[in-house]
Amino acid sequence: MFSASTPPPGPLEKVFQYIDLHQDEFVQTLKEWVAVESDSVQPVPRLRRELLRMAGLAADRLRGLGARVASVDAGFQQLSDGQTLPIPPILLAELGSDPKKPTVCFYGHLDVQPARQEDGWLTDPYTLTEVDGKLYGRGTTDNKGPVLAWINAVSAFKALDEDLPVNIKFLIEGMEESGSLALEELVRKEKSGFFSSVDCIVISDNLWISRRKPALIYGTRGNSYFTVEVKCRDQDFHSGTFGGILNEPMADLVALLGSLVDASGRILVPGIYGHVAPVTEEEKRVYEAIDLDMEEYRNSSQVKKFLFDTKEELLMHLWRYPSLSIHGIEGAFHEPGAKTVIPGRVIGKFSIRLVPHMDMSVVETQVKQHLEYIFSKRNSSNQMTVSMALGLHPWIANISDHQYLAAKRAIKTVFGTEPDMIRDGSTIPIAKILQDTTQKSVIMLPLGAVDDGEHSQNEKINRWNYIEGSKLFAAFFLEMAKLHSSW
């Protein structure tokens, strides 16, 4: 790991010492937050109550810092079965309003993906467990740890009675893992209110590309999620009675899904690469400068072989080229054992990660036309329906903006190194929404290591990342203030 450089004397040195001395308290708070099963994915009343409890804990923590907290009612979620469930409140918090200081807004979320120990967790996912400096538990890295790291940084200044170098705002939600219901509407409504005085918005909801070297993220891919349904009838068939005399929906669907991408990972939908931004020489140099050990990355990913052999090719296909992934089939028999059934109706699910300058509506048309052509060649008597269930745009930032310079300096102060400048192959819709709606600059400042396993079994954040990350946010406040004085 990189050793931290000596912090400059003055408030930052005291803040760093305070964070080191109180790290066990910070871990204990993370333990209390992880213990709340704030799963927003499963639409059940018990879990919604947990989400409401989690929002209450966070609001209390923010009020403890002296922040003014508004708990905004986000209404209800209407489910397909007619049931309604409350959407957890969105927290808007403010600390300081000095016109001489810059105002930095932090976005974070308190909800998590589902987790059960029987799915392969080595420990109870909702009991924070420390092993060899790794803090295991659902939400540790995505996103409760980073939210608390920001709070830790603020609390250190407050506890030492040091003047906060910046005005702080918080935008904290509880439905990110389920599409951030009600958030976009709130952001639009608050554009000229809550967000009017904001200079930049910080998101810390991603990971580094390394286990040891920090990174700054300046772009994410978008996502178009598709379903393709093939239907003969609503009921399943017995393969002894009907096998061999009809077009089986599963056979049609497998052929359709198999027509989408080849063995080298290239998408086979005609025209799909037509609007992908060309690679510039400057961009190539950025990839060359990234510190990525291919062997370590492969081992930490537990993958035998990647599709690409060079660092540059791998990163470009992960970040700046589109990819197509097949996710699953609904309606097919998947339980253990042998069941001789022919599904009467099956739904395939796949998605395309979008990059600049792909047009979502053009992609939708291209996919539908391709699947219709493949299906027509099979002369099947079944019905096929293709739908784009979700469409999210890619996001890209200007790395010359003040907040990127401030973050680079803060990383140098805390970790003693320059950051990797990277993109993220996944989709974080709120970045694009915040940037386009508020017209404010957005930065992604991650804390977690590449092997943290967000959304996976045994999710963790290293104690080192959590504590040094708290220092990083404190240093970022100071660097933003220094830059602001020269604006």
Short mmCIF file of C-alpha atoms in Angstrom, two decimals:
data_model
loop_
_atom_site.label_atom_id
_atom_site.label_comp_id
_atom_site.label_asym_id
_atom_site.label_seq_id
_atom_site.Cartn_x
_atom_site.Cartn_y
_atom_site.Cartn_z
CA MET A 1 0.00 0.00 0.00
CA PHE A 2 1.08 3.58 -0.56
CA SER A 3 2.26 5.28 2.59
CA ALA A 4 0.55 8.51 3.43
CA SER A 5 2.66 11.62 3.18
CA THR A 6 3.04 13.79 6.27
CA PRO A 7 0.08 16.17 6.44
CA PRO A 8 0.93 19.87 6.56
CA PRO A 9 0.94 21.39 10.05
CA GLY A 10 -2.21 23.14 11.11
CA PRO A 11 -5.83 22.03 11.08
CA LEU A 12 -5.32 19.11 8.69
CA GLU A 13 -2.67 17.50 10.88
CA LYS A 14 -5.01 17.71 13.89
CA VAL A 15 -7.91 16.37 11.83
CA PHE A 16 -5.85 13.39 10.63
CA GLN A 17 -4.74 12.62 14.19
CA TYR A 18 -8.33 12.84 15.39
CA ILE A 19 -9.52 10.44 12.69
CA ASP A 20 -6.75 7.95 13.56
CA LEU A 21 -7.52 8.14 17.27
CA HIS A 22 -11.28 7.71 16.77
CA GLN A 23 -11.19 5.06 14.04
CA ASP A 24 -12.67 2.36 16.28
CA GLU A 25 -15.67 4.62 16.94
CA PHE A 26 -16.06 5.17 13.19
CA VAL A 27 -15.98 1.42 12.60
CA GLN A 28 -18.55 0.91 15.36
CA THR A 29 -20.92 3.40 13.67
CA LEU A 30 -20.47 1.56 10.37
CA LYS A 31 -21.34 -1.66 12.23
CA GLU A 32 -24.58 -0.08 13.49
CA TRP A 33 -25.49 1.07 9.97
CA VAL A 34 -24.67 -2.29 8.37
CA ALA A 35 -26.96 -3.98 10.92
CA VAL A 36 -29.95 -2.24 9.30
CA GLU A 37 -31.23 -4.47 6.47
CA SER A 38 -31.96 -1.52 4.16
CA ASP A 39 -32.64 -3.62 1.05
CA SER A 40 -34.59 -1.53 -1.49
CA VAL A 41 -34.70 -4.26 -4.16
CA GLN A 42 -37.17 -6.64 -2.53
CA PRO A 43 -40.54 -4.82 -2.33
CA VAL A 44 -41.75 -6.04 1.05
CA PRO A 45 -43.12 -3.97 3.97
CA ARG A 46 -40.57 -5.23 6.51
CA LEU A 47 -37.64 -4.04 4.41
CA ARG A 48 -39.30 -0.69 3.75
CA ARG A 49 -39.54 -0.22 7.51
CA GLU A 50 -35.81 -0.93 7.69
CA LEU A 51 -35.17 1.71 5.02
CA LEU A 52 -37.19 4.23 7.00
CA ARG A 53 -35.19 3.34 10.11
CA MET A 54 -31.94 3.78 8.18
CA ALA A 55 -33.02 7.23 6.97
CA GLY A 56 -33.82 8.17 10.58
CA LEU A 57 -30.39 7.04 11.80
CA ALA A 58 -28.66 9.10 9.11
CA ALA A 59 -30.81 12.18 9.80
CA ASP A 60 -29.97 11.96 13.51
CA ARG A 61 -26.27 11.67 12.69
CA LEU A 62 -26.40 14.75 10.46
CA ARG A 63 -28.32 16.76 13.06
CA GLY A 64 -25.62 15.74 15.54
CA LEU A 65 -23.12 17.58 13.35
CA GLY A 66 -25.25 20.70 13.60
CA ALA A 67 -26.70 20.38 10.11
CA ARG A 68 -30.17 21.57 9.16
CA VAL A 69 -31.90 18.45 7.86
CA ALA A 70 -35.02 18.26 5.72
CA SER A 71 -36.54 14.79 5.42
CA VAL A 72 -38.42 15.09 2.13
CA ASP A 73 -41.46 12.85 1.67
CA ALA A 74 -40.91 10.87 -1.53
CA GLY A 75 -44.41 9.39 -1.77
CA PHE A 76 -45.29 5.79 -2.59
CA GLN A 77 -44.18 3.08 -5.01
CA GLN A 78 -46.97 1.39 -6.96
CA LEU A 79 -46.21 -2.30 -7.56
CA SER A 80 -47.51 -4.37 -10.45
CA ASP A 81 -49.76 -6.41 -8.11
CA GLY A 82 -51.55 -3.24 -6.97
CA GLN A 83 -49.69 -3.04 -3.66
CA THR A 84 -48.20 0.31 -2.60
CA LEU A 85 -45.10 0.75 -0.48
CA PRO A 86 -43.63 3.94 1.00
CA ILE A 87 -40.52 5.33 -0.67
CA PRO A 88 -38.01 6.27 2.05
CA PRO A 89 -37.56 10.02 2.53
CA ILE A 90 -34.78 11.84 0.70
CA LEU A 91 -32.50 13.76 3.06
CA LEU A 92 -31.40 17.29 2.21
CA ALA A 93 -28.94 18.63 4.78
CA GLU A 94 -26.96 21.87 5.02
CA LEU A 95 -24.03 22.86 7.22
CA GLY A 96 -22.76 26.41 6.83
CA SER A 97 -23.74 29.19 4.43
CA ASP A 98 -20.69 31.46 4.36
CA PRO A 99 -20.71 33.25 0.97
CA LYS A 100 -16.89 33.49 1.12
CA LYS A 101 -16.57 29.69 1.11
CA PRO A 102 -17.26 27.20 -1.69
CA THR A 103 -20.26 24.90 -1.20
CA VAL A 104 -19.67 21.19 -1.75
CA CYS A 105 -22.60 18.78 -1.98
CA PHE A 106 -22.17 15.07 -1.24
CA TYR A 107 -24.50 12.51 -2.81
CA GLY A 108 -24.82 9.09 -1.21
CA HIS A 109 -27.33 6.29 -0.72
CA LEU A 110 -28.28 4.20 2.29
CA ASP A 111 -29.98 1.26 0.55
CA VAL A 112 -28.28 -2.01 -0.34
CA GLN A 113 -28.64 -5.05 -2.57
CA PRO A 114 -30.25 -8.20 -1.10
CA ALA A 115 -27.93 -10.50 0.86
CA ARG A 116 -28.40 -13.88 2.55
CA GLN A 117 -25.68 -15.89 4.28
CA GLU A 118 -26.85 -19.08 2.52
CA ASP A 119 -26.00 -17.48 -0.85
CA GLY A 120 -22.29 -17.87 -0.12
CA TRP A 121 -21.45 -15.30 2.53
CA LEU A 122 -18.81 -16.49 4.99
CA THR A 123 -20.40 -14.35 7.73
CA ASP A 124 -23.82 -12.83 8.44
CA PRO A 125 -24.03 -10.03 5.82
CA TYR A 126 -25.76 -7.70 8.30
CA THR A 127 -23.20 -8.18 11.08
CA LEU A 128 -20.03 -6.20 10.38
CA THR A 129 -17.14 -8.63 10.80
CA GLU A 130 -13.48 -7.59 10.73
CA VAL A 131 -10.95 -10.12 9.41
CA ASP A 132 -7.34 -9.09 8.69
CA GLY A 133 -8.25 -5.44 8.36
CA LYS A 134 -11.20 -6.13 6.06
CA LEU A 135 -14.66 -4.99 7.21
CA TYR A 136 -17.18 -7.47 5.77
CA GLY A 137 -20.88 -6.67 5.53
CA ARG A 138 -23.58 -5.62 3.07
CA GLY A 139 -23.28 -1.92 2.32
CA THR A 140 -19.76 -1.46 3.72
CA THR A 141 -18.41 -0.18 0.39
CA ASP A 142 -21.72 0.41 -1.44
CA ASN A 143 -22.50 2.93 -0.03
CA LYS A 144 -22.73 3.22 3.77
CA GLY A 145 -18.95 3.30 4.29
CA PRO A 146 -18.32 6.27 1.95
CA VAL A 147 -21.35 8.18 3.33
CA LEU A 148 -19.98 7.75 6.84
CA ALA A 149 -16.44 8.65 5.72
CA TRP A 150 -17.77 12.05 4.60
CA ILE A 151 -19.60 12.45 7.92
CA ASN A 152 -16.41 11.38 9.77
CA ALA A 153 -14.43 14.11 8.00
CA VAL A 154 -16.97 16.77 8.95
CA SER A 155 -17.22 15.48 12.53
CA ALA A 156 -13.43 15.70 12.98
CA PHE A 157 -13.44 19.43 12.17
CA LYS A 158 -16.43 19.98 14.46
CA ALA A 159 -14.99 17.98 17.37
CA LEU A 160 -11.73 19.95 17.21
CA ASP A 161 -13.66 23.22 17.00
CA GLU A 162 -11.87 23.90 13.70
CA ASP A 163 -13.60 26.07 11.11
CA LEU A 164 -14.96 23.96 8.24
CA PRO A 165 -13.15 25.19 5.10
CA VAL A 166 -16.29 24.73 2.97
CA ASN A 167 -20.05 24.87 3.26
CA ILE A 168 -21.40 21.31 3.18
CA LYS A 169 -24.61 19.96 1.71
CA PHE A 170 -25.85 16.37 1.74
CA LEU A 171 -28.20 14.67 -0.72
CA ILE A 172 -28.89 11.19 0.65
CA GLU A 173 -31.47 8.74 -0.70
CA GLY A 174 -32.64 5.21 0.02
CA MET A 175 -33.69 3.84 -3.38
CA GLU A 176 -30.53 3.95 -5.53
CA GLU A 177 -30.44 0.18 -6.01
CA SER A 178 -34.02 0.35 -7.36
CA GLY A 179 -33.69 3.21 -9.81
CA SER A 180 -33.64 6.22 -7.46
CA LEU A 181 -37.43 6.57 -7.40
CA ALA A 182 -38.59 10.18 -6.90
CA LEU A 183 -35.04 11.56 -6.85
CA GLU A 184 -34.94 13.09 -10.34
CA GLU A 185 -38.16 14.97 -9.69
CA LEU A 186 -36.75 16.36 -6.43
CA VAL A 187 -33.49 17.44 -8.12
CA ARG A 188 -35.48 19.32 -10.79
CA LYS A 189 -37.62 20.98 -8.12
CA GLU A 190 -34.58 22.03 -6.06
CA LYS A 191 -32.44 23.27 -8.97
CA SER A 192 -32.98 26.92 -8.04
CA GLY A 193 -33.30 26.17 -4.32
CA PHE A 194 -31.08 23.62 -2.53
CA PHE A 195 -28.62 23.32 -5.44
CA SER A 196 -28.42 27.00 -6.39
CA SER A 197 -25.41 27.75 -4.17
CA VAL A 198 -23.57 24.47 -4.82
CA ASP A 199 -20.16 24.70 -6.53
CA CYS A 200 -19.66 20.98 -7.11
CA ILE A 201 -21.28 17.63 -6.31
CA VAL A 202 -19.22 14.67 -5.04
CA ILE A 203 -20.26 11.06 -5.61
CA SER A 204 -18.33 8.27 -3.91
CA ASP A 205 -20.15 5.18 -5.16
CA ASN A 206 -17.47 3.38 -7.17
CA LEU A 207 -14.16 1.54 -6.71
CA TRP A 208 -10.51 2.00 -7.63
CA ILE A 209 -9.01 -0.10 -10.44
CA SER A 210 -6.34 -1.26 -7.98
CA ARG A 211 -6.16 -2.75 -4.51
CA ARG A 212 -3.67 -0.09 -3.39
CA LYS A 213 -3.62 2.97 -5.65
CA PRO A 214 -6.37 5.62 -5.39
CA ALA A 215 -8.32 6.75 -8.43
CA LEU A 216 -10.54 9.53 -9.72
CA ILE A 217 -13.42 8.65 -12.03
CA TYR A 218 -14.43 10.94 -14.88
CA GLY A 219 -16.87 8.81 -16.87
CA THR A 220 -19.40 5.97 -16.64
CA ARG A 221 -21.22 3.91 -19.24
CA GLY A 222 -24.98 4.07 -19.72
CA ASN A 223 -27.28 1.08 -19.95
CA SER A 224 -30.13 -0.10 -22.18
CA TYR A 225 -31.85 -3.11 -20.61
CA PHE A 226 -33.92 -5.34 -22.91
CA THR A 227 -36.36 -8.19 -22.56
CA VAL A 228 -37.24 -10.55 -25.42
CA GLU A 229 -40.28 -12.74 -24.91
CA VAL A 230 -41.06 -15.82 -26.98
CA LYS A 231 -44.52 -17.27 -26.41
CA CYS A 232 -46.41 -20.30 -27.68
CA ARG A 233 -49.02 -20.41 -24.91
CA ASP A 234 -49.29 -19.54 -21.22
CA GLN A 235 -49.04 -23.16 -19.96
CA ASP A 236 -45.96 -25.36 -20.15
CA PHE A 237 -45.88 -28.58 -22.23
CA HIS A 238 -44.86 -32.18 -21.44
CA SER A 239 -41.88 -33.03 -23.65
CA GLY A 240 -43.07 -36.64 -24.10
CA THR A 241 -46.43 -35.46 -25.42
CA PHE A 242 -45.35 -32.42 -27.46
CA GLY A 243 -41.59 -32.76 -28.01
CA GLY A 244 -40.77 -32.83 -31.74
CA ILE A 245 -44.07 -31.47 -33.08
CA LEU A 246 -43.88 -27.73 -32.27
CA ASN A 247 -41.53 -24.73 -32.30
CA GLU A 248 -40.28 -24.67 -28.75
CA PRO A 249 -40.05 -21.15 -27.26
CA MET A 250 -36.81 -21.95 -25.44
CA ALA A 251 -35.09 -23.06 -28.67
CA ASP A 252 -36.19 -19.83 -30.36
CA LEU A 253 -34.99 -17.74 -27.43
CA VAL A 254 -31.58 -19.43 -27.22
CA ALA A 255 -31.09 -18.76 -30.94
CA LEU A 256 -32.06 -15.11 -30.47
CA LEU A 257 -29.76 -14.59 -27.49
CA GLY A 258 -26.94 -16.41 -29.26
CA SER A 259 -27.18 -13.98 -32.18
CA LEU A 260 -26.35 -10.93 -30.08
CA VAL A 261 -22.64 -11.26 -29.28
CA ASP A 262 -19.74 -13.37 -30.55
CA ALA A 263 -17.04 -15.30 -28.67
CA SER A 264 -14.67 -12.31 -28.77
CA GLY A 265 -17.23 -10.07 -27.03
CA ARG A 266 -18.11 -8.11 -30.17
CA ILE A 267 -21.77 -7.08 -30.41
CA LEU A 268 -23.35 -8.50 -33.56
CA VAL A 269 -26.22 -6.01 -33.86
CA PRO A 270 -25.64 -4.20 -37.21
CA GLY A 271 -24.72 -0.52 -36.85
CA ILE A 272 -24.26 -0.62 -33.07
CA TYR A 273 -20.72 0.82 -33.18
CA GLY A 274 -21.65 3.60 -35.64
CA HIS A 275 -21.94 6.39 -33.05
CA VAL A 276 -19.15 5.34 -30.66
CA ALA A 277 -16.74 8.26 -30.09
CA PRO A 278 -13.37 7.71 -31.80
CA VAL A 279 -10.29 7.18 -29.63
CA THR A 280 -8.01 10.22 -29.47
CA GLU A 281 -4.23 10.20 -28.97
CA GLU A 282 -4.68 12.08 -25.68
CA GLU A 283 -7.09 9.41 -24.46
CA LYS A 284 -4.62 6.65 -25.38
CA ARG A 285 -1.99 8.33 -23.19
CA VAL A 286 -4.42 8.33 -20.24
CA TYR A 287 -4.83 4.54 -20.53
CA GLU A 288 -1.07 4.02 -20.81
CA ALA A 289 -0.51 5.96 -17.56
CA ILE A 290 -2.93 3.85 -15.50
CA ASP A 291 -1.22 1.57 -13.00
CA LEU A 292 -2.85 -1.81 -13.62
CA ASP A 293 -1.15 -5.12 -12.95
CA MET A 294 -2.96 -7.43 -15.38
CA GLU A 295 -2.00 -10.59 -13.49
CA GLU A 296 -3.17 -9.18 -10.15
CA TYR A 297 -6.38 -7.91 -11.71
CA ARG A 298 -7.08 -11.31 -13.25
CA ASN A 299 -6.33 -13.13 -9.98
CA SER A 300 -8.44 -10.76 -7.86
CA SER A 301 -11.29 -11.22 -10.35
CA GLN A 302 -10.89 -15.02 -10.13
CA VAL A 303 -10.98 -15.26 -13.92
CA LYS A 304 -8.87 -17.74 -15.92
CA LYS A 305 -8.45 -15.49 -18.96
CA PHE A 306 -9.75 -12.13 -20.19
CA LEU A 307 -10.70 -11.46 -23.81
CA PHE A 308 -7.82 -8.98 -24.16
CA ASP A 309 -4.12 -9.32 -23.37
CA THR A 310 -3.00 -5.71 -23.00
CA LYS A 311 -3.91 -3.23 -20.28
CA GLU A 312 -4.99 -0.60 -22.82
CA GLU A 313 -7.29 -2.95 -24.76
CA LEU A 314 -8.86 -4.33 -21.59
CA LEU A 315 -9.58 -0.90 -20.11
CA MET A 316 -10.96 0.51 -23.34
CA HIS A 317 -13.39 -2.39 -23.70
CA LEU A 318 -14.37 -2.03 -20.07
CA TRP A 319 -14.94 1.73 -20.14
CA ARG A 320 -15.15 3.37 -23.54
CA TYR A 321 -16.61 0.70 -25.84
CA PRO A 322 -20.13 -0.74 -25.54
CA SER A 323 -20.65 -4.26 -24.23
CA LEU A 324 -23.59 -6.67 -24.33
CA SER A 325 -24.33 -9.04 -21.44
CA ILE A 326 -26.97 -11.78 -21.25
CA HIS A 327 -28.44 -11.89 -17.73
CA GLY A 328 -30.98 -14.68 -17.55
CA ILE A 329 -34.15 -16.40 -18.70
CA GLU A 330 -37.49 -16.07 -16.93
CA GLY A 331 -39.97 -18.93 -17.21
CA ALA A 332 -37.38 -21.69 -17.71
CA PHE A 333 -36.96 -24.63 -15.35
CA HIS A 334 -33.90 -23.92 -13.20
CA GLU A 335 -34.38 -25.88 -9.98
CA PRO A 336 -32.21 -28.92 -9.08
CA GLY A 337 -33.36 -32.23 -10.51
CA ALA A 338 -34.74 -33.36 -13.88
CA LYS A 339 -38.09 -31.99 -15.06
CA THR A 340 -39.12 -32.87 -18.61
CA VAL A 341 -40.98 -29.68 -19.31
CA ILE A 342 -41.15 -27.47 -22.42
CA PRO A 343 -41.72 -23.91 -21.24
CA GLY A 344 -44.71 -22.37 -23.03
CA ARG A 345 -43.43 -18.82 -22.57
CA VAL A 346 -39.91 -17.58 -21.82
CA ILE A 347 -38.35 -14.14 -21.42
CA GLY A 348 -34.67 -13.49 -22.09
CA LYS A 349 -32.96 -10.55 -20.41
CA PHE A 350 -29.88 -8.73 -21.69
CA SER A 351 -28.40 -5.26 -21.60
CA ILE A 352 -26.03 -3.07 -23.58
CA ARG A 353 -23.65 -0.73 -21.75
CA LEU A 354 -23.70 2.54 -23.69
CA VAL A 355 -20.83 4.97 -24.26
CA PRO A 356 -20.55 8.47 -25.74
CA HIS A 357 -22.02 9.28 -28.34
CA MET A 358 -24.47 6.38 -28.69
CA ASP A 359 -28.14 7.36 -29.06
CA MET A 360 -30.45 5.27 -26.88
CA SER A 361 -33.42 5.40 -29.26
CA VAL A 362 -31.21 4.40 -32.20
CA VAL A 363 -29.84 1.47 -30.18
CA GLU A 364 -33.39 0.36 -29.33
CA THR A 365 -34.36 0.37 -33.01
CA GLN A 366 -31.19 -1.48 -34.05
CA VAL A 367 -31.73 -4.22 -31.46
CA LYS A 368 -35.39 -4.72 -32.34
CA GLN A 369 -34.69 -4.88 -36.08
CA HIS A 370 -31.87 -7.38 -35.56
CA LEU A 371 -33.95 -9.73 -33.39
CA GLU A 372 -36.93 -9.48 -35.73
CA TYR A 373 -34.67 -10.47 -38.64
CA ILE A 374 -33.16 -13.46 -36.76
CA PHE A 375 -36.61 -14.60 -35.61
CA SER A 376 -38.08 -14.35 -39.13
CA LYS A 377 -35.35 -16.67 -40.46
CA ARG A 378 -36.50 -19.39 -38.04
CA ASN A 379 -40.03 -19.46 -39.50
CA SER A 380 -41.37 -20.03 -36.00
CA SER A 381 -45.10 -19.99 -35.28
CA ASN A 382 -44.42 -18.47 -31.84
CA GLN A 383 -44.85 -14.80 -30.96
CA MET A 384 -41.83 -12.65 -30.20
CA THR A 385 -41.91 -9.31 -28.32
CA VAL A 386 -38.86 -7.13 -27.71
CA SER A 387 -38.96 -4.30 -25.14
CA MET A 388 -36.40 -1.86 -23.80
CA ALA A 389 -37.20 -1.90 -20.08
CA LEU A 390 -34.63 0.66 -18.97
CA GLY A 391 -32.55 3.34 -20.66
CA LEU A 392 -29.78 5.25 -18.87
CA HIS A 393 -27.31 7.66 -20.47
CA PRO A 394 -23.51 7.55 -20.12
CA TRP A 395 -21.80 10.33 -18.14
CA ILE A 396 -18.49 12.10 -18.70
CA ALA A 397 -16.83 14.96 -16.77
CA ASN A 398 -14.27 17.62 -17.56
CA ILE A 399 -11.11 16.64 -15.67
CA SER A 400 -9.84 20.23 -15.88
CA ASP A 401 -12.60 21.40 -13.50
CA HIS A 402 -11.57 22.75 -10.09
CA GLN A 403 -12.89 19.80 -8.13
CA TYR A 404 -10.66 17.33 -10.02
CA LEU A 405 -7.58 19.45 -9.29
CA ALA A 406 -8.60 19.70 -5.62
CA ALA A 407 -9.16 15.93 -5.43
CA LYS A 408 -5.77 15.20 -7.04
CA ARG A 409 -4.05 17.41 -4.46
CA ALA A 410 -5.99 15.81 -1.61
CA ILE A 411 -5.03 12.31 -2.80
CA LYS A 412 -1.38 13.39 -2.98
CA THR A 413 -1.62 14.72 0.61
CA VAL A 414 -3.22 11.58 2.06
CA PHE A 415 -1.75 8.77 -0.05
CA GLY A 416 1.49 10.32 -1.31
CA THR A 417 0.78 9.50 -4.95
CA GLU A 418 -1.01 10.75 -8.04
CA PRO A 419 -4.38 9.05 -8.68
CA ASP A 420 -5.25 6.83 -11.60
CA MET A 421 -7.62 8.75 -13.87
CA ILE A 422 -10.21 6.15 -14.77
CA ARG A 423 -13.72 5.57 -16.01
CA ASP A 424 -16.25 3.12 -14.63
CA GLY A 425 -17.81 0.48 -16.85
CA SER A 426 -21.02 0.47 -14.82
CA THR A 427 -23.86 3.00 -14.75
CA ILE A 428 -24.53 5.59 -12.04
CA PRO A 429 -27.59 7.43 -13.39
CA ILE A 430 -27.59 10.11 -10.70
CA ALA A 431 -24.31 11.59 -12.05
CA LYS A 432 -25.89 12.44 -15.40
CA ILE A 433 -29.14 13.59 -13.76
CA LEU A 434 -27.33 15.90 -11.32
CA GLN A 435 -24.96 17.32 -13.93
CA ASP A 436 -27.63 17.97 -16.58
CA THR A 437 -30.39 19.16 -14.26
CA THR A 438 -28.46 21.38 -11.84
CA GLN A 439 -25.79 22.45 -14.38
CA LYS A 440 -23.24 21.89 -11.59
CA SER A 441 -19.94 20.03 -11.95
CA VAL A 442 -19.90 16.43 -10.70
CA ILE A 443 -16.86 14.47 -9.53
CA MET A 444 -16.58 10.79 -8.63
CA LEU A 445 -14.15 10.31 -5.75
CA PRO A 446 -14.10 6.60 -4.81
CA LEU A 447 -12.72 5.11 -1.60
CA GLY A 448 -13.02 1.34 -2.12
CA ALA A 449 -10.48 -1.11 -3.52
CA VAL A 450 -11.07 -3.09 -6.71
CA ASP A 451 -11.71 -6.32 -4.75
CA ASP A 452 -14.42 -4.91 -2.43
CA GLY A 453 -17.12 -7.01 -4.12
CA GLU A 454 -19.98 -4.50 -4.24
CA HIS A 455 -23.32 -6.28 -4.96
CA SER A 456 -21.54 -9.62 -4.41
CA GLN A 457 -21.16 -12.11 -1.58
CA ASN A 458 -18.65 -11.08 1.09
CA GLU A 459 -18.77 -7.37 0.25
CA LYS A 460 -16.17 -5.48 2.27
CA ILE A 461 -14.28 -2.25 2.70
CA ASN A 462 -10.76 -2.29 4.09
CA ARG A 463 -10.38 -0.47 7.40
CA TRP A 464 -7.45 1.38 5.74
CA ASN A 465 -9.63 2.60 2.87
CA TYR A 466 -12.42 3.66 5.23
CA ILE A 467 -10.16 5.61 7.60
CA GLU A 468 -7.79 7.07 4.99
CA GLY A 469 -10.88 7.86 2.92
CA SER A 470 -12.24 9.91 5.81
CA LYS A 471 -8.95 11.86 5.78
CA LEU A 472 -9.18 12.23 2.00
CA PHE A 473 -12.54 13.98 2.26
CA ALA A 474 -11.15 16.30 4.96
CA ALA A 475 -8.17 17.17 2.73
CA PHE A 476 -10.55 17.71 -0.21
CA PHE A 477 -12.48 20.32 1.81
CA LEU A 478 -9.27 22.26 2.39
CA GLU A 479 -8.10 22.02 -1.24
CA MET A 480 -11.48 23.22 -2.51
CA ALA A 481 -11.26 26.21 -0.17
CA LYS A 482 -7.73 27.06 -1.38
CA LEU A 483 -8.81 26.94 -5.02
CA HIS A 484 -11.93 28.97 -4.27
CA SER A 485 -9.83 31.84 -2.93
CA SER A 486 -8.12 32.08 -6.33
CA TRP A 487 -11.29 31.87 -8.46
#
